[in-house]
Tab-separated table of C-alpha atoms in Angstrom:
chain	number	residue	atom	x	y	z
A	77	MET	CA	-73.138	97.610	-73.725
A	78	ALA	CA	-72.092	95.800	-76.892
A	79	ASP	CA	-71.345	92.096	-76.587
A	80	SER	CA	-67.647	91.308	-76.384
A	81	PRO	CA	-66.659	88.864	-79.121
A	82	PRO	CA	-65.129	85.559	-77.946
A	83	ASN	CA	-61.355	85.174	-78.061
A	84	ALA	CA	-60.889	88.798	-79.112
A	85	THR	CA	-58.556	89.991	-76.383
A	86	GLY	CA	-55.652	92.263	-77.317
A	87	ARG	CA	-54.261	95.726	-76.872
A	88	ILE	CA	-55.575	98.575	-79.020
A	89	PHE	CA	-53.654	101.845	-79.119
A	90	ILE	CA	-55.302	105.139	-80.217
A	91	SER	CA	-52.877	107.688	-81.672
A	92	TYR	CA	-54.292	111.201	-82.214
A	93	ARG	CA	-53.553	114.919	-81.934
A	94	ARG	CA	-55.477	116.709	-79.227
A	95	GLU	CA	-55.706	119.934	-81.233
A	96	GLU	CA	-57.846	118.425	-83.975
A	97	THR	CA	-59.219	114.934	-83.170
A	98	ALA	CA	-59.724	114.929	-79.404
A	99	TYR	CA	-63.513	114.468	-79.638
A	100	PRO	CA	-63.541	111.691	-82.238
A	101	ALA	CA	-60.820	109.895	-80.227
A	102	GLY	CA	-62.988	110.135	-77.081
A	103	TRP	CA	-66.061	108.732	-78.838
A	104	LEU	CA	-64.054	105.910	-80.329
A	105	TYR	CA	-62.407	105.070	-77.009
A	106	ASP	CA	-65.791	104.704	-75.301
A	107	ARG	CA	-67.077	102.298	-77.938
A	108	LEU	CA	-63.890	100.221	-77.960
A	109	ALA	CA	-63.725	100.012	-74.167
A	110	ASP	CA	-67.384	98.985	-74.091
A	111	ARG	CA	-66.739	96.154	-76.548
A	112	TYR	CA	-63.267	94.903	-75.606
A	113	GLY	CA	-62.791	96.183	-72.070
A	114	GLY	CA	-61.186	99.386	-70.843
A	115	GLY	CA	-57.966	97.581	-69.948
A	116	GLN	CA	-57.481	96.551	-73.562
A	117	VAL	CA	-57.661	100.057	-75.062
A	118	PHE	CA	-54.950	102.707	-74.551
A	119	LYS	CA	-55.645	106.445	-74.912
A	120	ASP	CA	-53.137	108.782	-73.313
A	121	VAL	CA	-55.447	110.942	-71.200
A	122	ASP	CA	-57.618	108.031	-70.045
A	123	SER	CA	-54.851	105.402	-69.664
A	124	ILE	CA	-51.946	107.262	-68.042
A	125	GLN	CA	-52.218	107.609	-64.273
A	126	LEU	CA	-51.330	110.773	-62.387
A	127	GLY	CA	-47.617	110.902	-61.703
A	128	ASP	CA	-46.695	108.398	-64.443
A	129	ASP	CA	-43.901	109.243	-66.823
A	130	PHE	CA	-45.707	110.234	-70.012
A	131	VAL	CA	-42.987	109.096	-72.410
A	132	GLU	CA	-42.398	105.768	-70.660
A	133	ALA	CA	-46.124	105.006	-70.472
A	134	ILE	CA	-46.658	105.644	-74.196
A	135	THR	CA	-43.526	103.670	-75.093
A	136	ARG	CA	-44.700	100.636	-73.074
A	137	ALA	CA	-48.196	100.861	-74.540
A	138	VAL	CA	-47.021	101.002	-78.153
A	139	GLY	CA	-44.548	98.183	-77.511
A	140	SER	CA	-47.277	95.876	-76.183
A	141	CYS	CA	-50.182	96.710	-78.501
A	142	ASP	CA	-51.589	94.505	-81.286
A	143	VAL	CA	-53.429	97.208	-83.265
A	144	VAL	CA	-52.695	100.936	-83.658
A	145	LEU	CA	-55.455	103.300	-84.787
A	146	VAL	CA	-53.980	106.486	-86.260
A	147	LEU	CA	-56.605	109.276	-86.316
A	148	ILE	CA	-55.795	111.742	-89.122
A	149	GLY	CA	-57.620	115.057	-89.354
A	150	ASP	CA	-57.309	117.941	-91.754
A	151	GLU	CA	-54.368	119.444	-89.822
A	152	TRP	CA	-52.558	116.179	-88.880
A	153	LEU	CA	-49.988	116.666	-91.644
A	154	THR	CA	-49.396	120.402	-91.155
A	155	THR	CA	-49.685	121.034	-87.422
A	156	ALA	CA	-46.721	123.123	-86.261
A	157	ASP	CA	-45.128	123.850	-82.885
A	158	GLU	CA	-44.622	127.300	-81.284
A	159	HIS	CA	-41.587	127.866	-83.456
A	160	GLY	CA	-43.516	127.280	-86.661
A	161	ARG	CA	-41.818	123.960	-87.412
A	162	ARG	CA	-43.989	121.079	-88.552
A	163	ARG	CA	-44.375	118.675	-85.655
A	164	LEU	CA	-44.027	115.527	-87.755
A	165	ASP	CA	-40.501	116.686	-88.614
A	166	ASP	CA	-39.529	116.659	-84.928
A	167	PRO	CA	-37.900	113.278	-84.067
A	168	ASP	CA	-39.301	113.607	-80.503
A	169	ASP	CA	-42.887	114.310	-81.558
A	170	PHE	CA	-45.171	111.857	-79.758
A	171	VAL	CA	-47.409	111.120	-82.725
A	172	ARG	CA	-44.397	110.489	-84.941
A	173	LEU	CA	-42.854	108.186	-82.322
A	174	GLU	CA	-46.089	106.211	-81.887
A	175	VAL	CA	-46.665	105.605	-85.586
A	176	GLN	CA	-42.990	104.947	-86.239
A	177	ALA	CA	-42.816	102.304	-83.458
A	178	ALA	CA	-45.969	100.583	-84.736
A	179	LEU	CA	-44.633	100.381	-88.301
A	180	THR	CA	-41.306	99.048	-87.035
A	181	ARG	CA	-43.024	96.298	-85.000
A	182	ASN	CA	-45.124	95.422	-88.056
A	183	VAL	CA	-48.408	95.251	-86.142
A	184	ARG	CA	-51.710	96.157	-87.783
A	185	VAL	CA	-51.853	99.941	-88.296
A	186	ILE	CA	-55.217	101.359	-89.399
A	187	PRO	CA	-55.331	104.998	-90.556
A	188	ILE	CA	-58.700	106.572	-89.687
A	189	LEU	CA	-59.511	109.619	-91.804
A	190	VAL	CA	-61.697	111.861	-89.661
A	191	ASP	CA	-64.372	114.051	-91.301
A	192	LYS	CA	-63.207	113.893	-94.929
A	193	ALA	CA	-59.488	114.208	-94.224
A	194	ARG	CA	-57.259	112.911	-96.979
A	195	MET	CA	-54.506	110.341	-96.808
A	196	PRO	CA	-51.022	111.959	-96.928
A	197	ARG	CA	-48.607	111.050	-99.688
A	198	ALA	CA	-45.287	109.316	-98.994
A	199	ASP	CA	-43.285	112.362	-100.095
A	200	GLU	CA	-45.142	114.483	-97.519
A	201	LEU	CA	-44.001	112.322	-94.607
A	202	PRO	CA	-40.661	111.705	-92.908
A	203	GLU	CA	-38.950	108.618	-94.301
A	204	SER	CA	-39.675	106.609	-91.133
A	205	LEU	CA	-43.431	107.183	-91.650
A	206	ALA	CA	-43.599	106.661	-95.419
A	207	ARG	CA	-44.965	103.121	-95.099
A	208	LEU	CA	-48.106	104.478	-93.453
A	209	THR	CA	-49.409	105.476	-96.880
A	210	ARG	CA	-49.525	101.805	-97.926
A	211	ARG	CA	-52.053	100.905	-95.189
A	212	GLN	CA	-55.727	100.753	-96.080
A	213	ALA	CA	-57.589	103.592	-94.337
A	214	LEU	CA	-61.077	103.845	-92.852
A	215	GLU	CA	-63.131	106.994	-93.494
A	216	PHE	CA	-64.703	108.034	-90.202
A	217	SER	CA	-67.515	110.593	-90.101
A	218	PRO	CA	-69.637	111.726	-87.130
A	219	ALA	CA	-72.670	111.623	-89.432
A	220	ARG	CA	-72.351	107.847	-89.886
A	221	PHE	CA	-70.593	106.998	-86.636
A	222	GLU	CA	-72.422	103.702	-85.993
A	223	PHE	CA	-71.824	102.375	-89.490
A	224	ASP	CA	-68.150	103.303	-89.502
A	225	THR	CA	-67.477	101.816	-86.054
A	226	SER	CA	-69.224	98.565	-87.021
A	227	ARG	CA	-66.849	98.260	-89.989
A	228	LEU	CA	-63.931	98.864	-87.653
A	229	PHE	CA	-65.195	96.258	-85.171
A	230	LYS	CA	-65.273	93.569	-87.858
A	231	VAL	CA	-61.624	94.153	-88.664
A	232	LEU	CA	-60.628	94.371	-85.005
A	233	ASP	CA	-62.542	91.181	-84.093
A	234	THR	CA	-60.748	89.222	-86.797
A	235	THR	CA	-57.348	90.698	-86.009
A	236	LEU	CA	-57.548	90.214	-82.234
A	237	ALA	CA	-58.945	86.685	-82.560
A	238	GLU	CA	-56.001	85.790	-84.786
A	239	VAL	CA	-53.605	87.286	-82.253
A	240	ARG	CA	-55.223	85.211	-79.509
A	241	ARG	CA	-54.985	81.986	-81.545
A	242	ASN	CA	-51.317	82.617	-82.264
A	243	GLN	CA	-50.637	83.231	-78.598
A	244	ASP	CA	-52.484	80.062	-77.560
A	245	HIS	CA	-50.736	78.008	-80.233
A	246	GLY	CA	-47.347	79.355	-79.182
A	247	GLY	CA	-48.051	78.568	-75.534
A	248	MET	CA	-49.177	75.022	-76.296
A	249	ALA	CA	-46.150	74.424	-78.515
A	250	ALA	CA	-43.813	75.625	-75.778
A	251	GLY	CA	-45.600	73.469	-73.196
A	252	ALA	CA	-45.464	70.423	-75.433
A	253	GLY	CA	-41.761	70.970	-76.066
A	254	SER	CA	-41.063	71.162	-72.306
A	255	ALA	CA	-43.146	68.050	-71.607
A	256	THR	CA	-41.404	66.135	-74.415
A	257	ALA	CA	-38.019	67.120	-73.140
A	258	ALA	CA	-38.977	66.044	-69.586
A	259	VAL	CA	-40.342	62.685	-70.774
A	260	SER	CA	-37.292	62.240	-72.974
A	261	ASP	CA	-35.030	62.873	-69.967
A	262	ARG	CA	-36.953	60.335	-67.862
A	263	GLU	CA	-37.539	57.609	-70.434
A	264	THR	CA	-34.623	57.759	-72.854
A	265	PRO	CA	-32.482	54.714	-72.064
A	266	GLY	CA	-28.795	55.183	-71.633
A	267	PRO	CA	-26.133	53.284	-73.573
A	268	VAL	CA	-26.679	49.544	-73.407
A	269	PRO	CA	-23.680	47.835	-71.763
A	270	ALA	CA	-21.777	45.508	-74.042
A	271	ALA	CA	-22.405	42.570	-71.684
A	272	SER	CA	-26.166	42.889	-72.188
A	273	HIS	CA	-25.944	41.600	-75.788
A	274	PRO	CA	-25.905	37.795	-76.117
A	275	GLY	CA	-23.624	37.956	-79.125
A	276	ASP	CA	-21.129	40.022	-77.188
A	277	ARG	CA	-21.169	37.545	-74.297
A	278	GLN	CA	-20.360	34.692	-76.675
A	279	ARG	CA	-17.415	36.524	-78.175
A	280	ARG	CA	-15.881	37.593	-74.880
A	281	PRO	CA	-12.912	35.454	-73.724
A	282	LEU	CA	-13.343	33.250	-70.653
A	283	PRO	CA	-11.863	34.612	-67.448
A	284	LYS	CA	-8.647	33.117	-66.045
A	285	ARG	CA	-10.462	31.518	-63.119
A	286	ALA	CA	-12.725	29.551	-65.459
A	287	LEU	CA	-9.721	28.361	-67.455
A	288	VAL	CA	-7.978	27.138	-64.273
A	289	LEU	CA	-11.064	25.244	-63.116
A	290	ALA	CA	-11.493	23.643	-66.544
A	291	GLY	CA	-7.834	22.515	-66.568
A	292	ALA	CA	-8.096	21.027	-63.088
A	293	ALA	CA	-11.212	19.076	-64.054
A	294	ALA	CA	-9.426	17.703	-67.125
A	295	VAL	CA	-6.479	16.537	-64.992
A	296	VAL	CA	-8.796	14.751	-62.557
A	297	VAL	CA	-10.535	12.955	-65.403
A	298	VAL	CA	-7.201	11.811	-66.908
A	299	VAL	CA	-5.969	10.508	-63.515
A	300	LEU	CA	-9.159	8.524	-62.999
A	301	LEU	CA	-8.856	6.993	-66.462
A	302	VAL	CA	-5.234	5.945	-65.788
A	303	VAL	CA	-6.160	4.349	-62.442
A	304	LEU	CA	-8.971	2.336	-64.008
A	305	LEU	CA	-6.724	1.209	-66.886
A	306	VAL	CA	-3.937	0.001	-64.539
A	307	ALA	CA	-6.430	-1.870	-62.354
A	308	ASN	CA	-7.835	-3.720	-65.356
A	309	LEU	CA	-4.350	-4.675	-66.645
A	310	GLN	CA	-3.125	-6.320	-63.352
A	311	PRO	CA	-3.047	-10.299	-63.559
A	312	ARG	CA	-5.453	-12.235	-61.428
A	313	SER	CA	-3.832	-14.147	-58.482
A	314	SER	CA	-3.678	-18.029	-58.799
A	315	PRO	CA	-4.430	-20.406	-55.932
A	316	ASP	CA	-1.308	-21.692	-54.075
A	317	ALA	CA	-0.240	-24.985	-55.563
A	318	ASN	CA	0.887	-26.278	-52.113
A	319	SER	CA	-2.237	-25.178	-50.285
A	320	GLY	CA	-3.694	-28.684	-50.645
A	321	GLY	CA	-6.651	-29.904	-52.527
A	322	GLY	CA	-6.702	-30.693	-56.121
A	323	ALA	CA	-8.108	-27.393	-57.251
A	324	PRO	CA	-7.220	-26.722	-60.838
A	325	VAL	CA	-4.758	-23.922	-61.423
A	326	GLY	CA	-5.259	-21.585	-64.399
A	327	VAL	CA	-2.137	-21.099	-66.503
A	328	GLY	CA	-3.493	-19.253	-69.500
A	329	GLY	CA	-4.070	-20.588	-72.921
A	330	GLY	CA	-7.290	-22.227	-71.772
A	331	ILE	CA	-5.463	-25.148	-69.877
A	332	GLU	CA	-6.272	-26.329	-66.367
A	333	ILE	CA	-3.503	-28.014	-64.314
A	334	ASP	CA	-4.259	-30.756	-61.720
A	335	SER	CA	-1.485	-31.748	-59.295
A	336	SER	CA	-3.387	-34.451	-57.324
A	337	PRO	CA	-1.432	-37.814	-56.795
A	338	VAL	CA	-2.442	-40.671	-59.059
A	339	THR	CA	-2.060	-44.526	-58.382
A	340	SER	CA	-1.425	-46.788	-61.375
A	341	GLU	CA	-2.678	-50.383	-61.953
A	342	ASP	CA	0.595	-51.835	-60.629
A	343	GLY	CA	0.148	-50.088	-57.355
A	344	LEU	CA	2.611	-47.403	-58.051
A	345	ARG	CA	1.830	-44.005	-56.768
A	346	LEU	CA	2.481	-41.336	-59.331
A	347	THR	CA	2.828	-37.726	-58.703
A	348	GLY	CA	2.952	-35.006	-61.326
A	349	LEU	CA	0.823	-32.638	-63.194
A	350	GLN	CA	-2.202	-33.471	-65.206
A	351	ALA	CA	-3.185	-30.933	-67.769
A	352	ALA	CA	-6.619	-30.804	-69.253
A	353	SER	CA	-7.873	-28.488	-71.881
A	354	ARG	CA	-10.966	-26.508	-71.092
A	355	ARG	CA	-12.073	-27.270	-74.555
A	356	ASP	CA	-11.665	-31.092	-74.094
A	357	PRO	CA	-11.820	-31.965	-70.393
A	358	GLU	CA	-12.300	-35.676	-71.103
A	359	SER	CA	-8.841	-36.069	-72.660
A	360	PRO	CA	-6.275	-35.528	-69.903
A	361	ARG	CA	-2.616	-35.481	-70.729
A	362	TRP	CA	0.121	-36.541	-68.284
A	363	VAL	CA	2.910	-34.219	-67.638
A	364	THR	CA	6.237	-35.339	-66.005
A	365	PRO	CA	5.100	-38.673	-64.488
A	366	SER	CA	7.358	-40.102	-61.756
A	367	ARG	CA	7.691	-43.522	-59.955
């Protein structure tokens, strides 16, 4: 068994006509299945199960393949049906449908010219198959089977490895996009409320309750200031002049008044007021003396 190349998985479809290339198709299928795995190579007789719809099975296989090998023998271009009409001119011919679908999907199509068959010209083919003539062909001869298959394997290894890399890259890109979207949904912050910005808090007007409290505090302060001012402006109370004792009575202007009785040298008792300046207490002055 030939070693299977790493990362070379993919579907390979073998298109052939049983009347002319059945044996070469069988040999090629065995070698491809040995190298890439039987499940990766489609050949109608070996791949369609009993009871399967033949048309549906071929349609699914062509639609899912990555490489189509078109085996062309000497009679591939001219094979006719029981009515003598060329089979490639029949829109329902299986070979025509297989090649046409592969060209439409733009997968790799490799013409394999079996035993010195020639490549058909574009004017010899239906319009839907004309692009086949632009594909590089491989000459396949039973006399050099090993050499020709090794050339084919090199192309298939490269092609299928590229298909695998593209599939892996596409899967990782899709996974990364889903993960990014999930993280974005979890971590993307919502709109920041206006109150969360210090500048916005400074510009916002004070609420009515704060204004009322500030006004009340201002009123209390004013009332307290008025009370203190009135208390400081009230005159101090003077001692009662008739309460006895010769305590000086303050009358403003820096003068002290003494109402104590005074006896003169002649023995006369004088009553009145004696005023003395706080600035000159030693120089009393008599006010309203009486005998």
